[in-house]
Short mmCIF file of C-alpha atoms in Angstrom, two decimals:
data_model
loop_
_atom_site.label_atom_id
_atom_site.label_comp_id
_atom_site.label_asym_id
_atom_site.label_seq_id
_atom_site.Cartn_x
_atom_site.Cartn_y
_atom_site.Cartn_z
CA MET V 4 -8.75 96.33 -45.83
CA GLN V 5 -7.35 99.17 -43.68
CA SER V 6 -6.69 102.64 -44.97
CA LEU V 7 -4.16 105.13 -43.31
CA ILE V 8 -4.97 108.86 -43.99
CA LEU V 9 -3.20 111.92 -42.55
CA ILE V 10 -5.89 114.06 -41.26
CA ALA V 11 -4.66 117.54 -40.07
CA ALA V 12 -6.89 119.57 -37.64
CA LEU V 13 -8.78 121.98 -39.90
CA ALA V 14 -8.86 125.10 -37.60
CA ALA V 15 -6.21 127.40 -38.56
CA ASN V 16 -4.60 127.72 -35.04
CA ALA V 17 -4.99 123.89 -34.30
CA SER V 18 -2.17 122.35 -32.37
CA VAL V 19 -2.80 118.91 -32.53
CA GLN V 20 -2.93 116.50 -35.43
CA PHE V 21 -3.89 112.91 -35.90
CA ASP V 22 -3.32 110.20 -38.38
CA ARG V 23 -6.91 108.16 -39.39
CA GLN V 24 -6.86 104.47 -39.72
CA ARG V 25 -10.08 102.44 -40.43
CA ILE V 26 -9.78 99.18 -38.14
CA GLY V 27 -11.75 96.56 -40.07
CA ASP V 28 -15.41 96.89 -41.38
CA THR V 29 -17.15 96.66 -38.26
CA THR V 30 -20.09 99.07 -37.50
CA TYR V 31 -20.82 98.32 -33.69
CA GLU V 32 -21.23 101.86 -31.81
CA ALA V 33 -18.85 100.95 -28.89
CA ALA V 34 -15.16 100.07 -28.39
CA SER V 35 -12.27 100.03 -26.05
CA VAL V 36 -8.74 99.17 -25.87
CA PHE V 37 -6.98 96.73 -23.68
CA ASP V 38 -4.63 93.56 -23.71
CA VAL V 39 -7.14 90.78 -24.07
CA ASP V 40 -4.77 87.71 -24.25
CA ASN V 41 -1.92 88.97 -22.06
CA ASP V 42 0.64 89.02 -24.75
CA GLY V 43 1.86 92.74 -23.79
CA HIS V 44 0.16 94.30 -26.72
CA LEU V 45 -2.74 96.45 -26.59
CA ASP V 46 -6.04 95.16 -28.67
CA ILE V 47 -8.89 96.78 -30.06
CA VAL V 48 -12.62 95.34 -28.76
CA SER V 49 -15.65 96.37 -30.50
CA GLY V 50 -19.16 94.59 -30.52
CA GLU V 51 -18.48 90.93 -31.76
CA TYR V 52 -14.97 91.06 -32.31
CA TRP V 53 -11.54 91.93 -30.86
CA PHE V 54 -8.64 92.96 -33.12
CA ALA V 55 -5.10 91.82 -32.16
CA GLY V 56 -2.54 94.52 -31.55
CA PRO V 57 -0.15 95.75 -32.43
CA GLU V 58 -1.18 95.79 -35.92
CA TRP V 59 -5.08 95.07 -35.49
CA THR V 60 -5.20 93.27 -38.77
CA GLY V 61 -6.81 89.75 -37.69
CA ARG V 62 -10.20 89.92 -35.89
CA HIS V 63 -11.41 86.94 -33.31
CA LYS V 64 -15.05 86.65 -32.74
CA ILE V 65 -16.10 87.38 -29.06
CA CYS V 66 -19.84 86.30 -29.71
CA SER V 67 -23.07 87.36 -31.49
CA ILE V 68 -25.00 90.17 -30.64
CA LEU V 69 -28.60 91.03 -31.38
CA LYS V 70 -29.13 93.26 -34.23
CA GLN V 71 -32.13 95.72 -34.34
CA ASP V 72 -32.46 97.66 -37.63
CA ASP V 73 -28.99 99.34 -37.75
CA TYR V 74 -28.13 99.04 -34.04
CA TYR V 75 -26.30 95.98 -32.13
CA ASP V 76 -27.43 95.53 -28.45
CA ASP V 77 -24.11 96.69 -27.29
CA PHE V 78 -23.64 99.99 -25.51
CA SER V 79 -20.25 99.78 -24.17
CA ASP V 80 -17.01 97.55 -24.16
CA TYR V 81 -15.48 98.21 -20.78
CA PRO V 82 -12.69 96.31 -19.68
CA MET V 83 -13.02 94.96 -16.21
CA ASP V 84 -11.58 91.65 -14.62
CA VAL V 85 -15.05 90.45 -13.30
CA ASN V 86 -14.08 87.05 -11.86
CA GLY V 87 -10.54 87.95 -10.76
CA ASP V 88 -8.71 85.35 -13.35
CA GLY V 89 -6.26 87.96 -14.41
CA TYR V 90 -7.80 88.26 -17.81
CA LEU V 91 -9.85 91.33 -18.50
CA ASP V 92 -13.56 90.96 -19.46
CA ILE V 93 -16.25 93.06 -20.93
CA VAL V 94 -19.12 94.83 -19.21
CA THR V 95 -21.82 96.24 -21.54
CA GLY V 96 -25.72 97.28 -21.62
CA ALA V 97 -28.35 96.29 -23.68
CA TRP V 98 -31.23 98.56 -25.00
CA TRP V 99 -33.60 95.70 -26.15
CA GLY V 100 -32.18 93.15 -23.91
CA MET V 101 -32.98 95.73 -21.11
CA ALA V 102 -29.85 94.30 -19.12
CA VAL V 103 -26.50 95.22 -17.78
CA GLN V 104 -24.18 92.17 -18.98
CA TRP V 105 -20.35 90.92 -18.61
CA ARG V 106 -18.77 88.88 -21.19
CA GLU V 107 -16.12 86.36 -19.75
CA ASN V 108 -12.56 86.51 -21.28
CA PRO V 109 -11.56 82.97 -22.30
CA LYS V 110 -8.33 83.63 -21.04
CA GLY V 111 -7.37 84.78 -24.48
CA LYS V 112 -8.05 81.59 -26.25
CA PRO V 113 -9.68 81.45 -29.62
CA VAL V 114 -13.05 80.64 -28.74
CA GLU V 115 -16.32 82.71 -28.40
CA TRP V 116 -16.72 84.26 -24.83
CA THR V 117 -19.40 83.50 -22.45
CA ASN V 118 -22.32 86.06 -21.85
CA HIS V 119 -23.44 86.61 -18.10
CA GLU V 120 -26.46 88.95 -17.08
CA ILE V 121 -25.73 90.92 -14.16
CA ALA V 122 -29.32 92.42 -13.66
CA LYS V 123 -32.35 93.60 -15.57
CA VAL V 124 -32.68 97.39 -15.30
CA GLY V 125 -34.74 98.46 -18.26
CA ASN V 126 -33.55 99.77 -21.56
CA VAL V 127 -29.90 100.89 -21.26
CA GLU V 128 -29.00 103.74 -23.21
CA ARG V 129 -25.39 103.47 -22.32
CA PRO V 130 -23.40 102.59 -19.10
CA SER V 131 -20.83 104.54 -17.53
CA PHE V 132 -18.11 103.70 -15.10
CA TRP V 133 -17.37 105.92 -12.12
CA ASP V 134 -15.71 105.48 -8.58
CA ILE V 135 -18.70 106.08 -6.65
CA ASP V 136 -17.87 105.24 -3.26
CA GLY V 137 -14.11 106.52 -3.53
CA ASP V 138 -12.46 103.08 -2.94
CA GLY V 139 -10.44 103.19 -6.36
CA HIS V 140 -12.54 101.03 -8.32
CA VAL V 141 -15.06 101.92 -10.63
CA GLU V 142 -18.68 101.11 -10.25
CA ILE V 143 -21.04 100.38 -13.22
CA VAL V 144 -23.76 102.96 -13.53
CA PRO V 145 -26.22 102.50 -16.28
CA ASN V 146 -28.30 105.27 -18.00
CA THR V 147 -31.80 103.83 -17.84
CA PRO V 148 -34.53 106.31 -19.16
CA GLY V 149 -37.66 105.74 -17.47
CA ASN V 150 -36.46 103.64 -14.68
CA PRO V 151 -34.76 104.37 -11.20
CA GLN V 152 -31.22 104.69 -11.09
CA GLN V 153 -28.94 101.77 -10.28
CA ILE V 154 -25.37 101.18 -9.32
CA PHE V 155 -23.68 97.91 -9.58
CA LYS V 156 -20.43 97.39 -7.38
CA LEU V 157 -18.18 94.34 -8.01
CA VAL V 158 -17.62 92.31 -5.04
CA ARG V 159 -13.96 91.63 -4.57
CA ASP V 160 -12.16 89.10 -2.19
CA ALA V 161 -9.62 90.06 0.47
CA LYS V 162 -7.00 90.46 -2.43
CA GLY V 163 -9.01 92.96 -4.32
CA ASN V 164 -9.78 90.44 -6.97
CA GLY V 165 -13.29 90.36 -8.48
CA THR V 166 -15.59 87.26 -7.69
CA GLY V 167 -18.01 87.55 -10.48
CA LYS V 168 -20.57 89.02 -7.93
CA PHE V 169 -22.33 92.21 -7.93
CA LEU V 170 -24.01 94.59 -5.13
CA GLN V 171 -27.02 96.57 -6.43
CA HIS V 172 -28.09 99.91 -5.07
CA GLN V 173 -31.03 102.08 -6.17
CA VAL V 174 -30.24 105.51 -5.47
CA ASN V 175 -33.78 106.72 -5.12
CA ASP V 176 -37.22 106.23 -6.65
CA ILE V 177 -37.08 109.06 -9.38
CA LYS V 178 -36.71 107.65 -12.79
CA GLY V 179 -33.67 108.53 -14.81
CA THR V 180 -33.83 110.71 -17.92
CA HIS V 181 -31.74 110.56 -21.32
CA GLY V 182 -28.26 111.66 -19.83
CA LEU V 183 -26.32 110.92 -16.93
CA GLY V 184 -23.16 112.44 -15.54
CA PHE V 185 -20.91 112.41 -12.46
CA GLY V 186 -19.08 114.78 -10.46
CA ASP V 187 -18.72 116.85 -7.10
CA LEU V 188 -21.33 119.83 -7.81
CA ASN V 189 -21.69 120.90 -4.28
CA GLY V 190 -17.95 120.72 -3.22
CA ASP V 191 -18.70 118.42 -0.44
CA GLY V 192 -15.84 115.90 -1.69
CA ARG V 193 -18.38 113.43 -2.83
CA GLY V 194 -19.19 112.87 -6.48
CA ASP V 195 -22.83 113.45 -7.49
CA LEU V 196 -25.21 112.21 -10.32
CA VAL V 197 -26.44 114.45 -12.81
CA PHE V 198 -29.79 113.89 -14.79
CA ASP V 199 -31.38 116.04 -17.48
CA THR V 200 -33.91 117.48 -15.09
CA GLY V 201 -31.68 117.97 -11.91
CA TRP V 202 -28.91 116.43 -10.00
CA LEU V 203 -28.77 113.81 -7.07
CA GLU V 204 -26.70 114.49 -3.99
CA ALA V 205 -24.35 111.82 -2.74
CA PRO V 206 -25.17 110.95 0.97
CA ALA V 207 -22.64 109.85 3.27
CA LYS V 208 -22.68 106.12 2.22
CA PRO V 209 -23.51 106.40 -1.56
CA LEU V 210 -24.04 102.66 -2.11
CA GLU V 211 -26.35 102.11 1.13
CA GLN V 212 -28.42 105.31 1.64
CA THR V 213 -30.96 107.49 -0.48
CA TRP V 214 -29.63 110.38 -2.52
CA GLU V 215 -31.53 113.47 -2.61
CA PHE V 216 -32.73 114.87 -5.55
CA HIS V 217 -32.38 118.70 -6.56
CA ALA V 218 -34.55 119.95 -9.76
CA GLU V 219 -32.54 123.03 -10.43
CA PHE V 220 -32.20 123.00 -14.13
CA GLY V 221 -33.38 121.40 -17.48
CA LEU V 222 -30.74 120.50 -19.76
CA GLY V 223 -32.36 120.02 -23.16
CA GLY V 224 -34.51 116.82 -23.01
CA SER V 225 -31.92 114.56 -24.85
CA SER V 226 -28.67 114.97 -22.74
CA SER V 227 -25.39 113.18 -23.81
CA VAL V 228 -24.01 110.14 -22.27
CA PRO V 229 -22.00 111.35 -20.34
CA ILE V 230 -22.90 114.68 -18.96
CA LEU V 231 -19.59 116.25 -18.10
CA VAL V 232 -18.73 117.96 -14.66
CA HIS V 233 -16.07 120.40 -14.87
CA ASP V 234 -14.92 123.56 -13.71
CA ALA V 235 -15.05 125.36 -17.06
CA ASN V 236 -14.33 128.88 -15.83
CA GLY V 237 -11.91 128.48 -13.06
CA ASP V 238 -13.85 130.03 -10.06
CA GLY V 239 -13.75 126.86 -7.96
CA LYS V 240 -17.31 125.87 -8.58
CA ALA V 241 -18.30 122.88 -10.70
CA ASP V 242 -20.05 123.78 -13.99
CA ILE V 243 -21.91 121.06 -16.33
CA ILE V 244 -20.85 120.49 -19.93
CA VAL V 245 -23.56 118.79 -21.96
CA GLY V 246 -24.38 117.81 -25.51
CA GLN V 247 -27.64 117.02 -27.28
CA GLY V 248 -27.82 113.46 -28.28
CA HIS V 249 -30.77 113.83 -30.46
CA ASP V 250 -31.15 117.17 -31.36
CA TYR V 251 -28.50 120.62 -32.43
CA GLY V 252 -25.99 121.88 -29.78
CA VAL V 253 -23.58 121.57 -26.82
CA ALA V 254 -23.40 123.95 -24.10
CA TRP V 255 -21.65 124.41 -20.46
CA TRP V 256 -23.82 125.58 -17.73
CA GLU V 257 -22.26 127.94 -15.15
CA GLN V 258 -22.79 127.31 -11.45
CA GLY V 259 -23.15 130.82 -9.36
CA ALA V 260 -25.20 131.65 -6.27
CA SER V 261 -28.05 134.11 -5.86
CA PRO V 262 -27.95 136.84 -3.08
CA ASP V 263 -29.49 134.37 -0.59
CA GLY V 264 -26.95 131.49 -1.54
CA ALA V 265 -29.29 129.63 -3.60
CA ARG V 266 -27.05 127.84 -6.65
CA THR V 267 -27.92 129.25 -9.94
CA TRP V 268 -27.22 127.76 -13.60
CA THR V 269 -26.45 130.10 -16.64
CA LYS V 270 -26.34 128.50 -19.96
CA HIS V 271 -23.65 129.25 -22.51
CA ASP V 272 -24.05 127.90 -25.88
CA ILE V 273 -20.55 126.16 -27.55
CA GLU V 274 -21.61 125.24 -30.60
CA THR V 275 -25.47 125.21 -31.73
CA LYS V 276 -25.19 124.51 -35.84
CA ARG V 277 -24.25 120.57 -35.29
CA THR V 278 -26.30 117.87 -33.93
CA GLN V 279 -26.19 114.40 -31.96
CA TYR V 280 -23.73 115.27 -29.40
CA HIS V 281 -24.25 111.85 -27.85
CA GLU V 282 -20.81 111.01 -26.60
CA MET V 283 -18.22 113.41 -24.64
CA ALA V 284 -15.15 113.10 -22.73
CA LEU V 285 -12.42 115.30 -21.18
CA ALA V 286 -8.86 114.46 -21.99
CA ASP V 287 -5.42 116.57 -21.93
CA LEU V 288 -4.92 115.88 -25.68
CA ASP V 289 -2.07 118.71 -26.22
CA GLY V 290 -0.15 117.88 -22.99
CA ASP V 291 -0.54 121.31 -21.41
CA GLY V 292 -1.87 119.88 -18.06
CA LYS V 293 -5.40 121.00 -18.87
CA PRO V 294 -8.23 118.85 -20.25
CA GLU V 295 -9.80 119.42 -23.44
CA LEU V 296 -13.28 118.51 -24.61
CA ILE V 297 -13.47 115.72 -26.65
CA THR V 298 -17.05 115.13 -28.75
CA GLY V 299 -18.67 114.87 -32.25
CA LYS V 300 -21.77 113.66 -33.84
CA ARG V 301 -23.21 110.15 -33.43
CA TRP V 302 -24.04 109.06 -36.80
CA ARG V 303 -27.80 107.87 -37.08
CA ALA V 304 -28.42 108.29 -33.41
CA HIS V 305 -31.69 107.57 -34.41
CA PRO V 306 -31.99 106.03 -38.02
CA ALA V 307 -34.67 108.87 -38.79
CA GLY V 308 -36.38 111.73 -37.33
CA ASP V 309 -33.57 113.67 -35.38
CA PRO V 310 -32.84 116.98 -36.37
CA GLY V 311 -29.79 116.84 -38.66
CA VAL V 312 -29.68 113.12 -38.93
CA ASP V 313 -28.31 113.26 -42.57
CA ASP V 314 -25.67 116.23 -41.70
CA PRO V 315 -22.13 115.50 -42.11
CA VAL V 316 -20.33 113.33 -39.14
CA GLY V 317 -17.40 114.73 -37.28
CA ILE V 318 -14.95 114.80 -34.39
CA TYR V 319 -14.17 117.67 -32.60
CA TRP V 320 -11.82 118.70 -29.42
CA TYR V 321 -12.09 122.02 -27.52
CA ALA V 322 -9.94 124.34 -25.92
CA ILE V 323 -11.36 125.16 -22.52
CA ASP V 324 -10.13 128.99 -21.59
CA GLY V 325 -11.85 130.41 -18.66
CA GLY V 326 -15.22 129.16 -20.18
CA LYS V 327 -14.11 130.21 -23.71
CA PHE V 328 -14.20 126.91 -25.88
CA THR V 329 -12.15 127.12 -29.17
CA GLU V 330 -13.34 124.27 -31.75
CA HIS V 331 -10.62 122.23 -33.27
CA ILE V 332 -11.74 119.89 -36.44
CA ILE V 333 -10.12 116.23 -35.89
CA ASP V 334 -12.43 114.77 -38.95
CA PHE V 335 -15.35 115.97 -40.75
CA GLY V 336 -17.47 115.11 -43.97
CA ASP V 337 -19.42 112.24 -45.41
CA PRO V 338 -20.15 109.02 -43.18
CA LYS V 339 -18.94 107.15 -45.96
CA ASP V 340 -15.64 108.21 -45.71
CA HIS V 341 -15.29 109.96 -42.25
CA SER V 342 -16.03 109.32 -38.43
CA GLY V 343 -18.21 110.36 -35.97
CA THR V 344 -17.92 109.27 -31.94
CA GLY V 345 -20.46 106.43 -31.86
CA ILE V 346 -21.98 105.87 -28.49
CA TYR V 347 -18.80 104.80 -26.42
CA MET V 348 -15.37 106.10 -27.81
CA TRP V 349 -12.10 105.30 -26.13
CA ILE V 350 -9.37 107.73 -25.57
CA GLN V 351 -6.00 106.28 -24.49
CA ASP V 352 -2.25 106.34 -25.58
CA ILE V 353 -2.25 103.22 -27.67
CA ASN V 354 1.43 103.57 -29.47
CA GLY V 355 3.36 104.39 -26.37
CA ASP V 356 4.41 107.93 -27.15
CA ASN V 357 2.49 109.44 -24.27
CA ARG V 358 0.07 111.07 -26.38
CA PRO V 359 -3.70 110.40 -26.03
CA ASP V 360 -5.28 108.74 -29.10
CA ILE V 361 -9.08 108.13 -30.02
CA LEU V 362 -10.80 105.18 -31.03
CA ALA V 363 -14.26 106.27 -32.60
CA PRO V 364 -16.73 103.33 -33.36
CA GLY V 365 -20.06 103.85 -35.27
CA LYS V 366 -22.44 102.78 -37.60
CA GLU V 367 -20.03 104.52 -40.19
CA GLY V 368 -17.23 102.15 -39.11
CA MET V 369 -14.69 102.32 -36.78
CA TYR V 370 -11.58 104.66 -36.91
CA LEU V 371 -8.37 104.94 -34.98
CA PHE V 372 -7.01 108.52 -34.75
CA THR V 373 -3.60 108.29 -33.47
CA GLN V 374 -1.91 111.87 -32.38
CA ARG V 375 0.92 112.98 -34.32
CA GLY V 376 1.53 115.77 -31.49
CA ASN V 377 1.96 119.50 -32.20
#
């Protein structure tokens, strides 16, 4: 049964408010929004099920997914028309299955979807989806701690349609860390990759050549997925915003330069008393033309052992004003009644009012936060 509860942002100067709606009783940690059956209505996808829009009351089985303790082996639900048939499929990653996979949409029919393995890559912390080569199409970039970084490019035909095949490129031999980001750090116009322990410089041909590693920082040991690249203070240099996925804190690292011209990185804490900032995103929530930081707690990121594992869950957005981050609370409280961010949330205008909404899955349940505006 769904419940609709008005949640006002709790900060005194908050300017964005949301309605909260629980979608079903699912406890998967990834979700997305797209038109599954091409009927003109946006649907919600999470783990083993999709929920038909515009009401999202009925659910349809996608497939059975391996369950380990209270995890499901489904660490993204990204929509991509892999086989070019006009229906969006799902791309995901598996920690225990140690593979990148896609699930074939049966053209919206009420039957289960077919799973296809793209490649074995080691434990997948979470896939990300970025346009690595600048051709207007995203590549699949899985975070695989302890294994060399791979990138997968969908092969397209002359009309730009997917063929169901992927090209695989290993950026170098360096083993990945917990945490992965993407953005132009050195200002050469090419997006670089960010690890917890440094960054990889994109070559002229990023899907053919080796990427050079720069061990310039250490972000904390359990960096978020993604790590965000953004000019936080407006000085023209790209900075780094990172949460600790299995510890306390979220911070931004300011890029500077020493007298000899070498890059420097200075840490500025944004928040230190909350924990498990595993998922992060940038989006313009308040319509002022500038992005805000959206993040929060992934409940039971590890079932036990993480600092603050039993603390309340929450979702927060931060205004970014020249490097000054101001927190606004979207939801906060006991996971029996409130939401965190899961491992793969989704931000999109879902009801057509031109305001971004937030779909937040997690072990505590899946919630849709529909923006009410200022």
